[in-house]
Short mmCIF file of C-alpha atoms in Angstrom, two decimals:
data_model
loop_
_atom_site.label_atom_id
_atom_site.label_comp_id
_atom_site.label_asym_id
_atom_site.label_seq_id
_atom_site.Cartn_x
_atom_site.Cartn_y
_atom_site.Cartn_z
CA MET E 1 129.57 -199.59 51.36
CA GLU E 2 130.76 -197.65 48.08
CA ALA E 3 133.58 -195.19 48.49
CA VAL E 4 132.31 -191.71 47.37
CA PHE E 5 134.80 -189.23 46.15
CA ASP E 6 132.78 -185.93 45.94
CA GLY E 7 133.18 -183.64 43.20
CA HIS E 8 131.92 -180.35 44.71
CA ASN E 9 131.51 -179.10 48.59
CA ASP E 10 131.30 -175.76 50.26
CA VAL E 11 132.47 -177.16 53.84
CA LEU E 12 135.58 -174.85 54.33
CA LEU E 13 132.68 -171.98 54.08
CA ARG E 14 130.56 -173.47 56.84
CA LEU E 15 134.05 -173.72 58.96
CA TRP E 16 135.19 -170.14 57.65
CA HIS E 17 131.70 -168.93 59.27
CA THR E 18 132.52 -171.00 62.45
CA ALA E 19 135.62 -169.14 63.09
CA LYS E 20 134.42 -165.85 62.03
CA THR E 21 131.66 -166.28 65.30
CA GLY E 22 134.34 -167.58 67.58
CA GLY E 23 134.07 -171.69 67.13
CA ASP E 24 136.85 -174.14 66.66
CA PRO E 25 136.23 -174.93 62.88
CA ILE E 26 139.01 -177.93 63.46
CA ALA E 27 137.43 -179.20 65.87
CA GLU E 28 134.17 -178.84 64.41
CA PHE E 29 134.88 -180.81 61.48
CA LYS E 30 137.22 -183.42 63.33
CA ASN E 31 134.68 -184.45 65.87
CA GLY E 32 131.23 -183.66 64.44
CA THR E 33 128.44 -181.27 64.66
CA ALA E 34 124.62 -181.06 64.40
CA ALA E 35 125.44 -178.11 61.47
CA GLY E 36 125.44 -178.35 57.77
CA HIS E 37 126.11 -181.82 55.84
CA ILE E 38 129.99 -182.74 56.34
CA ASP E 39 132.19 -183.65 59.34
CA VAL E 40 134.61 -186.93 59.70
CA PRO E 41 131.95 -188.58 61.46
CA ARG E 42 129.51 -188.31 59.11
CA ALA E 43 131.56 -188.72 56.09
CA ARG E 44 132.87 -192.55 57.74
CA ARG E 45 129.39 -193.48 57.76
CA GLY E 46 128.45 -192.19 54.40
CA GLY E 47 131.34 -193.70 52.78
CA LEU E 48 132.41 -190.21 51.68
CA VAL E 49 136.31 -190.60 51.63
CA GLY E 50 136.74 -187.06 50.48
CA GLY E 51 136.05 -184.34 47.28
CA LEU E 52 136.87 -181.05 46.13
CA CYS E 53 136.49 -178.53 48.54
CA ALA E 54 135.83 -174.88 47.63
CA ILE E 55 136.97 -171.21 48.40
CA TYR E 56 134.29 -169.25 48.02
CA ILE E 57 133.82 -165.74 48.79
CA PRO E 58 130.42 -165.12 49.77
CA SER E 59 128.15 -162.79 47.89
CA GLY E 60 126.03 -161.03 51.08
CA ASP E 61 122.56 -162.06 51.32
CA LEU E 62 121.87 -163.63 47.85
CA VAL E 63 118.60 -165.65 48.66
CA LEU E 64 116.68 -167.57 45.78
CA ARG E 65 113.83 -164.95 43.86
CA GLU E 66 110.19 -166.50 45.53
CA PRO E 67 108.49 -168.12 42.37
CA ASP E 68 105.48 -166.26 40.68
CA GLU E 69 102.19 -167.82 40.32
CA LYS E 70 103.17 -169.71 37.30
CA GLY E 71 106.47 -171.37 39.65
CA HIS E 72 108.88 -169.11 37.70
CA TYR E 73 111.46 -167.13 39.55
CA VAL E 74 114.77 -164.98 38.20
CA THR E 75 116.98 -164.04 41.24
CA PRO E 76 118.67 -160.98 40.37
CA MET E 77 122.78 -161.43 39.73
CA ALA E 78 125.16 -161.33 42.59
CA ALA E 79 126.99 -158.18 42.49
CA PRO E 80 131.12 -158.16 41.51
CA LEU E 81 133.36 -158.19 44.37
CA GLU E 82 136.13 -156.05 44.76
CA ARG E 83 139.67 -157.93 44.95
CA GLN E 84 141.52 -157.03 48.15
CA SER E 85 139.00 -158.26 50.23
CA SER E 86 138.06 -161.39 48.70
CA LEU E 87 141.82 -162.28 48.51
CA ASP E 88 141.88 -161.90 52.26
CA ILE E 89 138.99 -164.30 52.89
CA ALA E 90 140.18 -166.71 50.23
CA ILE E 91 143.55 -166.80 52.37
CA GLU E 92 141.68 -167.49 55.03
CA PHE E 93 139.80 -170.10 53.68
CA THR E 94 143.20 -171.71 52.69
CA SER E 95 144.49 -171.49 56.10
CA ILE E 96 141.31 -173.47 57.77
CA ALA E 97 142.45 -176.04 54.85
CA LEU E 98 145.88 -176.20 56.06
CA GLN E 99 145.34 -176.09 59.76
CA LEU E 100 143.04 -179.37 59.30
CA ASP E 101 145.88 -180.97 57.27
CA ARG E 102 148.04 -180.64 59.90
CA ALA E 103 145.70 -181.67 62.52
CA GLY E 104 145.13 -184.68 60.91
CA ALA E 105 141.64 -184.22 60.49
CA TRP E 106 141.84 -184.30 56.72
CA ARG E 107 144.53 -184.64 53.99
CA LEU E 108 145.30 -182.32 51.67
CA CYS E 109 145.68 -183.85 48.52
CA ARG E 110 147.87 -182.59 45.52
CA THR E 111 148.24 -185.90 43.18
CA THR E 112 145.84 -188.66 42.66
CA ALA E 113 148.33 -190.98 44.54
CA ASP E 114 147.44 -188.58 47.71
CA ILE E 115 143.90 -189.13 46.86
CA ARG E 116 144.60 -192.92 47.07
CA GLN E 117 146.91 -193.07 49.93
CA ALA E 118 144.02 -190.79 51.91
CA MET E 119 141.62 -193.52 51.19
CA GLU E 120 143.97 -196.08 52.00
CA ASP E 121 144.44 -194.38 55.42
CA GLN E 122 140.80 -194.00 55.79
CA VAL E 123 141.75 -190.22 56.26
CA PHE E 124 139.55 -187.72 54.36
CA ALA E 125 141.39 -186.85 51.10
CA ALA E 126 140.56 -182.77 50.81
CA VAL E 127 141.86 -180.97 47.13
CA LEU E 128 141.24 -177.40 47.40
CA HIS E 129 138.88 -175.71 44.73
CA MET E 130 138.65 -172.24 44.06
CA GLU E 131 134.70 -171.29 43.52
CA GLY E 132 134.87 -167.98 41.26
CA CYS E 133 138.59 -166.10 40.72
CA GLU E 134 137.83 -163.15 42.51
CA ALA E 135 141.06 -163.25 44.92
CA ILE E 136 143.11 -163.51 41.58
CA ASP E 137 144.60 -160.75 39.92
CA ILE E 138 145.42 -159.86 36.31
CA ASN E 139 148.71 -161.30 36.22
CA LEU E 140 147.80 -164.44 37.99
CA ASP E 141 150.65 -163.79 40.52
CA ALA E 142 147.65 -165.37 43.05
CA LEU E 143 147.41 -168.21 41.18
CA GLU E 144 150.58 -169.34 41.14
CA THR E 145 150.35 -168.72 45.11
CA PHE E 146 147.24 -170.72 45.68
CA TYR E 147 149.01 -173.45 43.78
CA ALA E 148 151.81 -173.82 45.60
CA ALA E 149 149.34 -173.94 48.64
CA GLY E 150 147.29 -176.80 47.12
CA LEU E 151 144.91 -175.46 44.62
CA ARG E 152 144.25 -178.29 42.19
CA SER E 153 140.66 -177.24 40.70
CA LEU E 154 138.88 -173.52 39.71
CA GLY E 155 135.93 -172.42 38.32
CA PRO E 156 136.86 -169.12 36.85
CA VAL E 157 133.37 -167.73 37.90
CA TRP E 158 130.51 -168.35 40.49
CA SER E 159 127.03 -167.02 39.23
CA ARG E 160 128.11 -163.55 39.22
CA HIS E 161 130.51 -161.39 37.04
CA ASN E 162 134.10 -160.84 37.38
CA LEU E 163 137.65 -159.77 35.73
CA PHE E 164 137.58 -163.37 34.37
CA GLY E 165 134.09 -164.14 32.76
CA HIS E 166 130.36 -164.17 33.18
CA GLY E 167 127.88 -166.48 35.40
CA VAL E 168 124.50 -167.35 35.03
CA PRO E 169 121.97 -166.63 37.38
CA PHE E 170 119.87 -168.86 39.44
CA ALA E 171 116.52 -168.72 37.57
CA TYR E 172 113.81 -171.14 36.53
CA PRO E 173 112.83 -171.84 33.59
CA MET E 174 115.70 -169.92 31.67
CA ASP E 175 118.50 -171.07 29.37
CA PRO E 176 122.23 -171.11 30.17
CA ASP E 177 122.86 -168.82 27.24
CA THR E 178 122.47 -165.48 29.49
CA GLY E 179 125.27 -163.36 28.24
CA PRO E 180 129.09 -163.04 27.32
CA GLY E 181 131.89 -165.77 28.23
CA LEU E 182 135.47 -165.39 28.74
CA THR E 183 137.35 -161.84 28.69
CA GLN E 184 140.75 -161.80 27.53
CA ALA E 185 142.15 -162.14 31.32
CA GLY E 186 139.84 -165.33 31.52
CA VAL E 187 141.47 -166.94 28.40
CA ALA E 188 144.75 -166.35 30.01
CA LEU E 189 143.95 -168.18 33.08
CA VAL E 190 142.70 -171.13 31.39
CA LYS E 191 145.58 -171.71 29.53
CA ALA E 192 147.79 -170.93 32.66
CA CYS E 193 145.24 -173.24 34.61
CA ASP E 194 146.21 -176.02 31.80
CA ARG E 195 150.49 -175.19 32.15
CA LEU E 196 150.17 -175.53 35.80
CA GLY E 197 147.82 -178.27 36.18
CA ILE E 198 144.58 -176.75 37.48
CA LEU E 199 141.27 -178.67 36.58
CA ILE E 200 138.99 -175.98 34.98
CA ASP E 201 135.34 -176.21 36.38
CA LEU E 202 132.79 -174.74 33.85
CA ALA E 203 129.63 -175.37 36.87
CA HIS E 204 128.63 -171.76 37.20
CA ILE E 205 129.80 -170.50 33.73
CA THR E 206 127.32 -169.03 30.89
CA GLU E 207 126.95 -170.98 27.84
CA GLN E 208 129.28 -168.91 26.01
CA GLY E 209 131.86 -169.14 28.17
CA PHE E 210 131.41 -172.95 28.45
CA TRP E 211 132.34 -173.09 24.39
CA ASP E 212 135.33 -170.33 25.20
CA VAL E 213 136.87 -172.89 27.97
CA ALA E 214 136.35 -175.63 25.01
CA LYS E 215 138.12 -173.21 22.50
CA ALA E 216 140.81 -172.31 24.81
CA SER E 217 141.86 -175.51 26.90
CA THR E 218 143.14 -178.80 25.50
CA LYS E 219 142.18 -180.46 28.92
CA PRO E 220 138.63 -182.26 29.10
CA LEU E 221 135.37 -180.35 29.73
CA VAL E 222 134.52 -180.62 33.46
CA ALA E 223 130.74 -179.43 35.11
CA SER E 224 131.80 -180.49 38.79
CA HIS E 225 128.34 -179.82 39.98
CA SER E 226 125.77 -179.71 37.68
CA ASN E 227 122.24 -181.45 35.81
CA ALA E 228 120.46 -181.92 32.69
CA HIS E 229 118.59 -179.01 31.59
CA ALA E 230 116.68 -181.17 29.58
CA LEU E 231 114.70 -182.28 32.56
CA THR E 232 115.31 -179.17 34.92
CA PRO E 233 115.38 -176.07 32.89
CA VAL E 234 117.44 -173.57 35.48
CA ALA E 235 120.11 -171.73 33.92
CA ARG E 236 122.68 -173.57 35.77
CA ASN E 237 122.23 -177.59 34.17
CA LEU E 238 123.71 -177.94 31.01
CA THR E 239 121.83 -178.79 27.91
CA ASP E 240 122.30 -181.57 25.73
CA LYS E 241 124.52 -179.97 23.18
CA GLN E 242 126.93 -178.92 26.36
CA LEU E 243 126.60 -182.83 27.32
CA ASP E 244 127.21 -183.87 24.12
CA ALA E 245 130.69 -181.81 24.01
CA ILE E 246 131.73 -183.22 27.15
CA ARG E 247 131.30 -186.65 25.97
CA GLU E 248 133.44 -186.04 22.78
CA ARG E 249 136.09 -184.55 25.29
CA ARG E 250 136.05 -187.13 27.64
CA GLY E 251 135.07 -185.34 30.32
CA LEU E 252 132.97 -185.21 33.25
CA VAL E 253 129.64 -184.01 34.75
CA GLY E 254 129.31 -184.41 38.43
CA LEU E 255 125.58 -185.17 39.41
CA ASN E 256 124.22 -181.86 41.98
CA TYR E 257 122.11 -182.83 44.89
CA ALA E 258 120.68 -179.30 44.87
CA THR E 259 116.96 -179.63 44.84
CA THR E 260 116.65 -176.73 42.79
CA MET E 261 119.00 -178.69 40.06
CA LEU E 262 116.62 -181.56 40.09
CA ARG E 263 113.39 -181.30 40.84
CA PRO E 264 110.90 -180.37 37.32
CA ASP E 265 109.77 -177.51 39.19
CA GLY E 266 113.05 -176.03 39.94
CA LEU E 267 112.15 -175.23 43.64
CA GLU E 268 114.00 -175.25 46.68
CA ASN E 269 112.42 -177.77 48.82
CA ALA E 270 114.13 -180.79 50.71
CA ASP E 271 111.01 -183.39 50.30
CA THR E 272 112.53 -184.19 46.69
CA PRO E 273 112.34 -187.75 46.02
CA LEU E 274 115.64 -189.97 45.42
CA SER E 275 114.35 -190.92 41.89
CA ASP E 276 114.63 -187.43 40.86
CA MET E 277 118.17 -187.97 41.48
CA VAL E 278 118.24 -191.36 39.56
CA ARG E 279 116.30 -189.57 36.73
CA HIS E 280 118.82 -187.10 36.24
CA LEU E 281 121.82 -189.10 36.44
CA ASP E 282 120.01 -191.72 34.05
CA HIS E 283 120.07 -188.76 31.45
CA LEU E 284 123.71 -188.28 32.14
CA VAL E 285 125.02 -191.32 31.59
CA GLU E 286 122.87 -191.62 28.33
CA ARG E 287 124.01 -188.66 26.96
CA VAL E 288 127.67 -188.73 27.76
CA GLY E 289 128.27 -192.22 28.98
CA ILE E 290 129.15 -194.24 31.83
CA ASP E 291 132.71 -193.24 31.94
CA CYS E 292 131.54 -189.21 32.26
CA VAL E 293 129.28 -189.16 35.12
CA ALA E 294 130.30 -188.88 38.75
CA LEU E 295 128.80 -186.87 41.68
CA GLY E 296 129.26 -183.32 42.72
CA SER E 297 126.82 -183.13 45.78
CA ASP E 298 127.34 -178.98 46.52
CA PHE E 299 126.88 -180.63 50.41
CA ASP E 300 127.17 -177.21 52.98
CA GLY E 301 126.08 -175.40 49.76
CA ALA E 302 122.65 -176.39 48.67
CA THR E 303 119.28 -177.57 49.74
CA ILE E 304 119.88 -181.33 49.19
CA PRO E 305 117.08 -184.03 49.23
CA GLN E 306 115.90 -185.02 52.90
CA GLY E 307 116.62 -188.97 51.69
CA ILE E 308 120.13 -188.21 51.66
CA ALA E 309 120.23 -185.34 54.75
CA ASP E 310 124.16 -185.03 55.04
CA ALA E 311 127.27 -186.92 54.25
CA ALA E 312 126.40 -189.87 56.34
CA GLY E 313 123.22 -190.35 53.84
CA ASN E 314 125.23 -191.20 50.46
CA GLN E 315 124.69 -194.64 50.75
CA ASN E 316 121.03 -193.97 50.23
CA LEU E 317 121.92 -192.63 46.79
CA VAL E 318 124.20 -195.51 46.28
CA ALA E 319 121.19 -198.10 47.33
CA ALA E 320 118.58 -196.14 44.79
CA LEU E 321 121.03 -196.73 41.83
CA LYS E 322 121.37 -200.27 42.80
CA ALA E 323 117.72 -200.46 42.67
CA ALA E 324 117.52 -198.70 39.15
CA GLY E 325 120.30 -201.72 37.82
CA TYR E 326 123.36 -200.10 38.19
CA GLY E 327 125.98 -202.68 38.57
CA GLU E 328 128.85 -202.52 41.00
CA GLN E 329 131.43 -201.13 38.27
CA GLU E 330 129.18 -198.68 36.90
CA LEU E 331 128.84 -197.55 40.41
CA THR E 332 132.53 -197.56 41.08
CA LYS E 333 133.29 -195.20 38.16
CA ILE E 334 130.37 -192.90 39.09
CA CYS E 335 131.15 -193.32 42.84
CA ARG E 336 135.12 -192.16 42.79
CA GLU E 337 137.32 -193.74 39.45
CA ASN E 338 135.72 -191.19 37.00
CA TRP E 339 136.78 -188.10 39.34
CA LEU E 340 140.44 -189.72 39.45
CA ARG E 341 140.88 -190.28 35.98
CA ILE E 342 139.68 -186.92 35.14
CA LEU E 343 141.92 -185.04 38.11
CA ALA E 344 145.03 -187.34 36.55
CA GLU E 345 144.03 -185.77 32.87
CA ALA E 346 144.35 -181.84 34.61
CA TRP E 347 146.91 -182.74 37.04
CA HIS E 348 149.43 -183.75 33.80
CA GLU E 349 149.60 -187.41 35.36
CA ALA E 350 147.68 -189.48 32.57
CA GLY E 351 148.98 -190.44 29.19
#
């Protein structure tokens, strides 16, 4: 079984909803559930040894706009969020992460040595990520606090605008060049993350924001859960020009399992063949090289192919990649080692 370290999931969002409705999020993750995609039993069955777990502030009832007669759709952008309520929710997410760590359900990792030790101990290796920085203040005091709690990765924006920059909508077909990029506050945020050792994630930012981060940051460019725009032209996917920049900076792009970002028609449909995942991964490898491609499932945050279904199905993708000609060394890089290299560079461990 190939061990998989995954670049993006929303399991904390699911567990937060469980807590809000009177359930026990710690027991749900530790003992297993029929809900969602990730818990300890299913992770072990599928070889999922850890991943970046997102603090994400929900945007109400945002759902994909239904396609028109041509199959096209543009979902209106989510409204900006108020900071204080966002901070409250982010603290609640972080509390769940810390409780899981204390209960031994997972291990909250702050270094790649922590990740490797957790893998050896067969404990889920969780890295705290923030997807959209609505909880962070302009003075970045909260950034320091979340860093102390274990935050080691963040995306300045989700698919909505905030104090730090502009996000792309969920739309098909659409170019990712949909508006402005980083604000002045966003540039300061990126530089502070470089200083602290927090990875910057470009997964939801506009194309202009991508280039703004490339200019402001000295670190490799990383899009944790994005696919190839040349194959599925949704606004969330990366153009070949962006992929070329990732290659030049020895960055990383994580294959997103979301069917809207895999299918040629951009539809949310679980009846999506694994060949679409292989097709995107082939394109990414051809464009950025085998050392710069990994996995970023979006488990618990998206509709994924029924051939994967949940964390227990990860090895089905590994088998499909083997059948497509990927060797053991290539699979090791894609499944975990490329992520560990990038995290080491972002966290000031490498070089």
